[in-house]
Amino acid sequence: LNRFQFSEFENNTYEAYLNYKERMKEVYLPDTPVSERMDAFLDELLDGAEDDIEKLNRIEGYLSSLEYSRNPGDIPSNIHSAEEYLDYFIFEKKEGYCVHYATAFVLLARHEGIPARYMQGYHVKPKRKGKAQVKESDAHAWPECYIEGLGWIVYEPTPGHKTADYEEVLKEKENFVKPGEEIPEEADIEDVEEEEEEVKKTLNPLFVILPILAAFTVVALLLGIDFLINRIRYKSMKEDEKYRFLVRRNIRILGILGYSLTDGETLEEYRARLLKEKLPEETLSFIGEFEEYLYKESPDSESVIEIKSTDGRKIDSDRIVNLEKNAEKLSELVKEAGFRKRMQLFGLKWSVRM
């Protein structure tokens, strides 16, 4: 690094390198005991291995020979240590996905005195143009081991995820631009673009558009039917039922605005609280009228048309008209409060039963 003047790397000394090696051992080589059974198994598996690289290759080869499963089930609750996990996974379960295999590899490597770490990320093969689609299914876990003189080496013990990427790169190396060569013209890569174009052509947009249109049509039809049914039910209500419904509806609209009627709160307390919130008084008059309707006899009056309710009280037909006006004023306040509250109001329009 010093020779080639990589100035971005500071403290390029041999002492720093030694300190780094020691830190890797401290962090990634904790004491990792195994059972007598596992110890005997490793003695047989690693018998004759000449160095750490060969040991790791044998461990990787054994684990990758087991079964891959996306649904191996939970680890038994009686397993509380690395020692117990290794015995369970290697001698009993013998199947799992990347998390299980990466964990087992790291534990076995550490037991053999090799610093190892557990990694998580995505297993993605980039395209030749340097782009790739990263999906949730690409999530992966793998182990890495620190080898003195080499650094961190990636291993792949998960069955079906053999590290073929590096070898694929070597095979494609002949297609890469060599030092001193000119970058190929667009005509040289037309075949790649044509392949991509063919893939695009195979996707008929009608297969996407038609299902979406059909879904919107069905939803609109259902909403229309529901709206008509609710309107018919509303028209068929008796006057007192209609009055109670409209009151409850207005209270629900106030709830959308953030002023819900709380448990244990009387209508009088509710109205007083809303007035303190500086809501227009004309939009709250229905609360006092409804309280009077519930707890007092309506006075006889010749100036308004009165309809007798089912429980003996009287309802002014003007009240229903006023409630509908109240609803319009409250709806305007909701529309001013933003798109989200507008959608809540839209959903309320389709509901008759509050």
Short mmCIF file of C-alpha atoms in Angstrom, two decimals:
data_model
loop_
_atom_site.label_atom_id
_atom_site.label_comp_id
_atom_site.label_asym_id
_atom_site.label_seq_id
_atom_site.Cartn_x
_atom_site.Cartn_y
_atom_site.Cartn_z
CA LEU A 1 0.00 0.00 0.00
CA ASN A 2 2.83 2.39 0.86
CA ARG A 3 4.74 1.44 -2.29
CA PHE A 4 1.84 2.28 -4.59
CA GLN A 5 0.89 5.34 -2.52
CA PHE A 6 -2.63 4.40 -1.52
CA SER A 7 -2.98 7.45 0.66
CA GLU A 8 -6.59 6.73 1.62
CA PHE A 9 -5.38 3.80 3.77
CA GLU A 10 -3.81 5.24 6.89
CA ASN A 11 -1.33 3.65 9.27
CA ASN A 12 0.06 1.16 6.75
CA THR A 13 2.50 -0.53 9.08
CA TYR A 14 3.37 -4.12 9.83
CA GLU A 15 2.47 -3.47 13.46
CA ALA A 16 -1.02 -2.37 12.38
CA TYR A 17 -1.36 -5.60 10.40
CA LEU A 18 -0.40 -7.69 13.44
CA ASN A 19 -2.86 -5.76 15.61
CA TYR A 20 -5.58 -6.40 13.02
CA LYS A 21 -4.89 -10.14 13.07
CA GLU A 22 -5.12 -10.23 16.83
CA ARG A 23 -8.36 -8.26 16.81
CA MET A 24 -9.89 -10.68 14.32
CA LYS A 25 -9.06 -13.54 16.67
CA GLU A 26 -10.49 -11.73 19.68
CA VAL A 27 -13.74 -10.86 17.94
CA TYR A 28 -14.33 -13.85 15.67
CA LEU A 29 -12.69 -16.70 17.54
CA PRO A 30 -14.48 -17.14 20.87
CA ASP A 31 -14.17 -20.40 22.78
CA THR A 32 -16.55 -22.83 21.00
CA PRO A 33 -16.70 -26.24 22.71
CA VAL A 34 -18.47 -29.23 21.14
CA SER A 35 -19.74 -32.53 22.50
CA GLU A 36 -17.61 -35.69 22.60
CA ARG A 37 -19.73 -37.12 19.80
CA MET A 38 -19.14 -34.05 17.61
CA ASP A 39 -15.44 -34.05 18.46
CA ALA A 40 -15.12 -37.65 17.28
CA PHE A 41 -17.09 -36.84 14.12
CA LEU A 42 -14.75 -33.94 13.29
CA ASP A 43 -11.65 -36.06 13.94
CA GLU A 44 -12.86 -38.50 11.31
CA LEU A 45 -14.02 -35.81 8.87
CA LEU A 46 -10.81 -33.78 9.04
CA ASP A 47 -8.36 -36.65 9.38
CA GLY A 48 -5.29 -35.95 7.23
CA ALA A 49 -6.23 -32.35 6.37
CA GLU A 50 -2.99 -30.50 5.73
CA ASP A 51 -4.11 -26.95 6.57
CA ASP A 52 -7.06 -24.76 7.53
CA ILE A 53 -8.16 -24.34 3.92
CA GLU A 54 -8.58 -28.08 3.50
CA LYS A 55 -10.43 -28.34 6.82
CA LEU A 56 -12.88 -25.64 5.76
CA ASN A 57 -13.36 -27.26 2.35
CA ARG A 58 -14.24 -30.57 4.00
CA ILE A 59 -16.68 -28.94 6.43
CA GLU A 60 -18.27 -27.06 3.53
CA GLY A 61 -18.49 -30.24 1.48
CA TYR A 62 -20.18 -32.21 4.25
CA LEU A 63 -22.76 -29.55 5.10
CA SER A 64 -23.63 -28.95 1.44
CA SER A 65 -24.35 -32.68 1.07
CA LEU A 66 -27.29 -32.45 3.50
CA GLU A 67 -30.86 -31.44 2.63
CA TYR A 68 -32.12 -27.93 1.91
CA SER A 69 -35.56 -27.05 3.30
CA ARG A 70 -37.49 -23.79 3.48
CA ASN A 71 -39.72 -25.21 6.23
CA PRO A 72 -37.52 -27.14 8.67
CA GLY A 73 -39.60 -26.08 11.68
CA ASP A 74 -38.46 -24.32 14.83
CA ILE A 75 -35.38 -25.30 16.78
CA PRO A 76 -36.49 -27.25 19.89
CA SER A 77 -36.86 -25.09 22.99
CA ASN A 78 -34.52 -27.30 25.01
CA ILE A 79 -31.50 -26.23 22.90
CA HIS A 80 -29.64 -23.38 24.59
CA SER A 81 -26.02 -23.61 23.46
CA ALA A 82 -23.86 -23.89 20.35
CA GLU A 83 -22.86 -27.40 21.41
CA GLU A 84 -26.48 -28.56 21.62
CA TYR A 85 -27.36 -26.85 18.32
CA LEU A 86 -24.58 -28.60 16.40
CA ASP A 87 -25.55 -32.04 17.72
CA TYR A 88 -29.21 -31.42 16.89
CA PHE A 89 -28.64 -30.02 13.41
CA ILE A 90 -25.93 -32.38 12.16
CA PHE A 91 -26.93 -35.66 13.81
CA GLU A 92 -30.74 -35.33 13.99
CA LYS A 93 -32.33 -32.69 11.76
CA LYS A 94 -29.89 -32.77 8.83
CA GLU A 95 -31.94 -30.22 6.91
CA GLY A 96 -32.54 -26.49 6.94
CA TYR A 97 -31.94 -23.29 4.99
CA CYS A 98 -29.04 -20.85 4.71
CA VAL A 99 -29.30 -19.53 8.28
CA HIS A 100 -28.89 -23.02 9.76
CA TYR A 101 -25.96 -23.99 7.52
CA ALA A 102 -24.08 -20.70 7.91
CA THR A 103 -24.47 -20.92 11.69
CA ALA A 104 -23.21 -24.52 11.83
CA PHE A 105 -20.22 -23.70 9.59
CA VAL A 106 -19.15 -20.72 11.72
CA LEU A 107 -19.35 -22.77 14.94
CA LEU A 108 -17.36 -25.68 13.49
CA ALA A 109 -14.70 -23.38 12.02
CA ARG A 110 -14.27 -21.57 15.34
CA HIS A 111 -13.96 -24.88 17.16
CA GLU A 112 -11.10 -25.72 14.79
CA GLY A 113 -9.35 -22.48 15.73
CA ILE A 114 -10.24 -20.52 12.59
CA PRO A 115 -11.80 -17.01 12.97
CA ALA A 116 -15.22 -17.06 11.32
CA ARG A 117 -18.18 -14.72 11.04
CA TYR A 118 -21.84 -15.06 10.07
CA MET A 119 -22.99 -12.79 7.22
CA GLN A 120 -26.42 -11.82 5.90
CA GLY A 121 -27.37 -10.04 2.69
CA TYR A 122 -28.50 -10.96 -0.81
CA HIS A 123 -27.26 -13.57 -3.29
CA VAL A 124 -27.56 -11.71 -6.58
CA LYS A 125 -25.99 -12.40 -9.95
CA PRO A 126 -25.40 -9.07 -11.75
CA LYS A 127 -26.18 -8.85 -15.43
CA ARG A 128 -23.54 -8.01 -18.02
CA LYS A 129 -24.69 -4.40 -18.12
CA GLY A 130 -24.13 -4.08 -14.39
CA LYS A 131 -27.82 -4.19 -13.43
CA ALA A 132 -29.70 -6.79 -11.44
CA GLN A 133 -33.14 -7.24 -9.95
CA VAL A 134 -32.91 -7.85 -6.21
CA LYS A 135 -35.91 -9.77 -4.82
CA GLU A 136 -36.88 -10.81 -1.32
CA SER A 137 -36.23 -14.40 -2.33
CA ASP A 138 -32.57 -13.46 -2.93
CA ALA A 139 -32.01 -12.94 0.82
CA HIS A 140 -29.18 -15.19 1.96
CA ALA A 141 -26.81 -16.00 4.82
CA TRP A 142 -23.26 -17.34 4.48
CA PRO A 143 -20.05 -17.74 6.51
CA GLU A 144 -16.69 -16.05 6.00
CA CYS A 145 -13.37 -17.22 7.47
CA TYR A 146 -10.21 -15.25 8.15
CA ILE A 147 -7.10 -16.90 6.72
CA GLU A 148 -3.78 -15.31 7.54
CA GLY A 149 -2.09 -14.01 4.42
CA LEU A 150 -5.33 -14.13 2.43
CA GLY A 151 -7.93 -12.24 4.45
CA TRP A 152 -11.64 -13.02 4.62
CA ILE A 153 -12.73 -15.94 2.42
CA VAL A 154 -16.39 -16.60 1.54
CA TYR A 155 -17.72 -20.14 1.92
CA GLU A 156 -21.06 -21.58 0.86
CA PRO A 157 -22.23 -24.60 2.90
CA THR A 158 -25.92 -24.26 1.99
CA PRO A 159 -27.06 -27.11 -0.31
CA GLY A 160 -27.95 -25.89 -3.79
CA HIS A 161 -26.01 -22.63 -3.37
CA LYS A 162 -22.60 -23.78 -4.49
CA THR A 163 -20.24 -20.88 -5.15
CA ALA A 164 -20.33 -21.07 -8.92
CA ASP A 165 -20.24 -17.31 -9.37
CA TYR A 166 -16.45 -17.07 -9.36
CA GLU A 167 -16.10 -19.88 -11.89
CA GLU A 168 -18.77 -18.29 -14.07
CA VAL A 169 -16.73 -15.09 -14.04
CA LEU A 170 -13.66 -17.03 -15.14
CA LYS A 171 -15.61 -18.57 -18.03
CA GLU A 172 -16.88 -15.18 -19.15
CA LYS A 173 -13.45 -13.61 -18.75
CA GLU A 174 -12.76 -14.13 -22.44
CA ASN A 175 -15.62 -11.76 -23.27
CA PHE A 176 -14.27 -8.99 -21.06
CA VAL A 177 -12.27 -6.12 -22.49
CA LYS A 178 -8.53 -6.74 -22.12
CA PRO A 179 -6.14 -3.97 -21.05
CA GLY A 180 -5.28 -1.89 -24.10
CA GLU A 181 -8.27 -3.09 -26.14
CA GLU A 182 -10.93 -0.76 -27.42
CA ILE A 183 -14.41 -0.87 -25.94
CA PRO A 184 -16.72 -2.61 -28.46
CA GLU A 185 -19.19 -0.55 -30.45
CA GLU A 186 -22.93 -0.78 -29.81
CA ALA A 187 -23.20 -3.17 -32.78
CA ASP A 188 -21.10 -5.72 -30.88
CA ILE A 189 -23.68 -6.02 -28.15
CA GLU A 190 -26.80 -5.81 -30.29
CA ASP A 191 -27.44 -9.49 -29.73
CA VAL A 192 -27.84 -8.87 -26.00
CA GLU A 193 -30.26 -6.01 -26.60
CA GLU A 194 -32.24 -8.09 -29.09
CA GLU A 195 -32.61 -10.86 -26.52
CA GLU A 196 -33.93 -8.34 -24.00
CA GLU A 197 -36.33 -6.93 -26.61
CA GLU A 198 -37.67 -10.42 -27.36
CA VAL A 199 -38.39 -10.96 -23.69
CA LYS A 200 -40.28 -7.67 -23.55
CA LYS A 201 -42.32 -8.61 -26.64
CA THR A 202 -43.44 -11.85 -25.07
CA LEU A 203 -45.19 -9.90 -22.32
CA ASN A 204 -48.50 -8.91 -23.88
CA PRO A 205 -49.74 -5.75 -22.09
CA LEU A 206 -53.34 -6.96 -22.43
CA PHE A 207 -52.61 -9.72 -19.94
CA VAL A 208 -51.88 -6.99 -17.39
CA ILE A 209 -54.42 -4.33 -18.37
CA LEU A 210 -57.48 -6.58 -18.75
CA PRO A 211 -57.34 -8.11 -15.23
CA ILE A 212 -56.89 -4.63 -13.74
CA LEU A 213 -59.87 -3.26 -15.67
CA ALA A 214 -61.94 -6.28 -14.70
CA ALA A 215 -61.05 -5.79 -11.03
CA PHE A 216 -62.00 -2.09 -11.14
CA THR A 217 -65.27 -2.93 -12.87
CA VAL A 218 -66.20 -5.52 -10.25
CA VAL A 219 -65.34 -3.14 -7.39
CA ALA A 220 -67.33 -0.30 -8.97
CA LEU A 221 -70.30 -2.61 -9.54
CA LEU A 222 -70.26 -3.85 -5.95
CA LEU A 223 -70.00 -0.31 -4.58
CA GLY A 224 -72.87 0.79 -6.80
CA ILE A 225 -75.09 -2.07 -5.66
CA ASP A 226 -74.20 -1.43 -2.03
CA PHE A 227 -74.98 2.27 -2.42
CA LEU A 228 -78.41 1.58 -3.94
CA ILE A 229 -79.28 -0.94 -1.21
CA ASN A 230 -78.29 1.52 1.52
CA ARG A 231 -80.25 4.34 -0.08
CA ILE A 232 -83.36 2.15 -0.26
CA ARG A 233 -82.91 1.13 3.36
CA TYR A 234 -82.50 4.78 4.37
CA LYS A 235 -85.66 5.84 2.52
CA SER A 236 -87.64 3.03 4.15
CA MET A 237 -86.65 4.08 7.68
CA LYS A 238 -89.20 5.63 9.99
CA GLU A 239 -88.57 9.27 10.86
CA ASP A 240 -87.21 8.57 14.35
CA GLU A 241 -84.87 5.86 12.97
CA LYS A 242 -83.71 8.23 10.26
CA TYR A 243 -83.11 10.96 12.85
CA ARG A 244 -81.02 8.72 15.10
CA PHE A 245 -79.08 7.45 12.11
CA LEU A 246 -78.20 10.97 10.95
CA VAL A 247 -77.08 11.99 14.45
CA ARG A 248 -74.82 8.95 14.72
CA ARG A 249 -73.50 9.68 11.24
CA ASN A 250 -72.59 13.26 12.16
CA ILE A 251 -70.85 12.06 15.30
CA ARG A 252 -68.88 9.60 13.16
CA ILE A 253 -67.84 12.46 10.86
CA LEU A 254 -66.65 14.41 13.91
CA GLY A 255 -64.64 11.30 14.82
CA ILE A 256 -62.94 11.41 11.41
CA LEU A 257 -61.97 15.00 12.21
CA GLY A 258 -60.38 13.75 15.42
CA TYR A 259 -63.18 14.59 17.83
CA SER A 260 -64.64 11.24 18.84
CA LEU A 261 -67.14 10.88 21.66
CA THR A 262 -65.17 9.33 24.54
CA ASP A 263 -66.41 6.65 26.94
CA GLY A 264 -68.38 8.11 29.83
CA GLU A 265 -68.67 11.54 28.20
CA THR A 266 -72.17 13.03 28.15
CA LEU A 267 -73.50 14.78 25.07
CA GLU A 268 -73.42 18.11 26.94
CA GLU A 269 -69.75 17.57 27.89
CA TYR A 270 -68.98 16.48 24.34
CA ARG A 271 -70.51 19.63 22.85
CA ALA A 272 -68.70 21.87 25.35
CA ARG A 273 -65.37 20.24 24.50
CA LEU A 274 -65.91 20.71 20.77
CA LEU A 275 -66.77 24.38 21.26
CA LYS A 276 -63.44 24.82 23.05
CA GLU A 277 -61.80 23.31 19.98
CA LYS A 278 -63.28 26.27 18.08
CA LEU A 279 -65.46 24.20 15.79
CA PRO A 280 -68.27 26.23 14.15
CA GLU A 281 -71.21 26.34 16.58
CA GLU A 282 -73.74 25.83 13.80
CA THR A 283 -72.22 22.43 13.04
CA LEU A 284 -72.70 21.31 16.66
CA SER A 285 -76.28 22.44 17.30
CA PHE A 286 -77.59 18.96 16.55
CA ILE A 287 -75.86 17.57 19.67
CA GLY A 288 -77.95 19.70 22.05
CA GLU A 289 -81.11 18.92 20.09
CA PHE A 290 -80.38 15.21 20.23
CA GLU A 291 -79.84 15.39 24.00
CA GLU A 292 -83.18 17.11 24.34
CA TYR A 293 -84.76 14.46 22.14
CA LEU A 294 -83.37 11.70 24.37
CA TYR A 295 -84.17 13.16 27.78
CA LYS A 296 -87.03 15.64 27.35
CA GLU A 297 -90.50 15.70 25.87
CA SER A 298 -90.67 17.78 22.67
CA PRO A 299 -93.02 20.75 23.21
CA ASP A 300 -96.14 20.95 21.14
CA SER A 301 -95.82 23.41 18.32
CA GLU A 302 -98.05 24.40 15.46
CA SER A 303 -95.27 26.13 13.54
CA VAL A 304 -93.57 22.91 12.50
CA ILE A 305 -94.73 19.54 11.24
CA GLU A 306 -94.27 16.95 13.99
CA ILE A 307 -94.05 13.22 13.45
CA LYS A 308 -94.66 10.97 16.41
CA SER A 309 -91.84 8.50 17.10
CA THR A 310 -92.29 4.89 18.09
CA ASP A 311 -91.56 5.62 21.78
CA GLY A 312 -94.03 8.50 22.12
CA ARG A 313 -91.65 11.44 21.54
CA LYS A 314 -92.10 13.86 18.67
CA ILE A 315 -89.61 14.66 15.91
CA ASP A 316 -89.64 17.86 13.90
CA SER A 317 -89.21 17.03 10.24
CA ASP A 318 -87.09 20.19 9.98
CA ARG A 319 -84.55 18.56 12.28
CA ILE A 320 -83.83 15.89 9.70
CA VAL A 321 -83.24 18.55 7.07
CA ASN A 322 -80.96 20.44 9.48
CA LEU A 323 -79.02 17.26 10.24
CA GLU A 324 -78.41 16.69 6.56
CA LYS A 325 -77.12 20.27 6.27
CA ASN A 326 -74.94 19.67 9.32
CA ALA A 327 -73.48 16.64 7.58
CA GLU A 328 -72.64 18.73 4.49
CA LYS A 329 -70.82 21.36 6.59
CA LEU A 330 -68.88 18.73 8.51
CA SER A 331 -68.02 16.98 5.25
CA GLU A 332 -66.51 20.23 3.95
CA LEU A 333 -64.30 20.38 7.06
CA VAL A 334 -63.18 16.81 6.39
CA LYS A 335 -62.31 17.58 2.78
CA GLU A 336 -60.14 20.48 3.97
CA ALA A 337 -58.29 18.12 6.33
CA GLY A 338 -56.53 16.14 3.59
CA PHE A 339 -56.79 13.14 1.28
CA ARG A 340 -56.61 10.45 4.01
CA LYS A 341 -59.60 11.84 5.89
CA ARG A 342 -61.44 12.26 2.60
CA MET A 343 -61.06 8.54 1.99
CA GLN A 344 -62.43 7.81 5.49
CA LEU A 345 -65.43 9.99 4.69
CA PHE A 346 -65.86 8.17 1.37
CA GLY A 347 -66.00 4.85 3.24
CA LEU A 348 -68.55 6.27 5.65
CA LYS A 349 -70.89 7.16 2.79
CA TRP A 350 -71.41 3.49 2.05
CA SER A 351 -72.32 2.60 5.61
CA VAL A 352 -75.89 2.83 6.90
CA ARG A 353 -75.42 0.92 10.12
CA MET A 354 -73.22 3.00 12.41
#
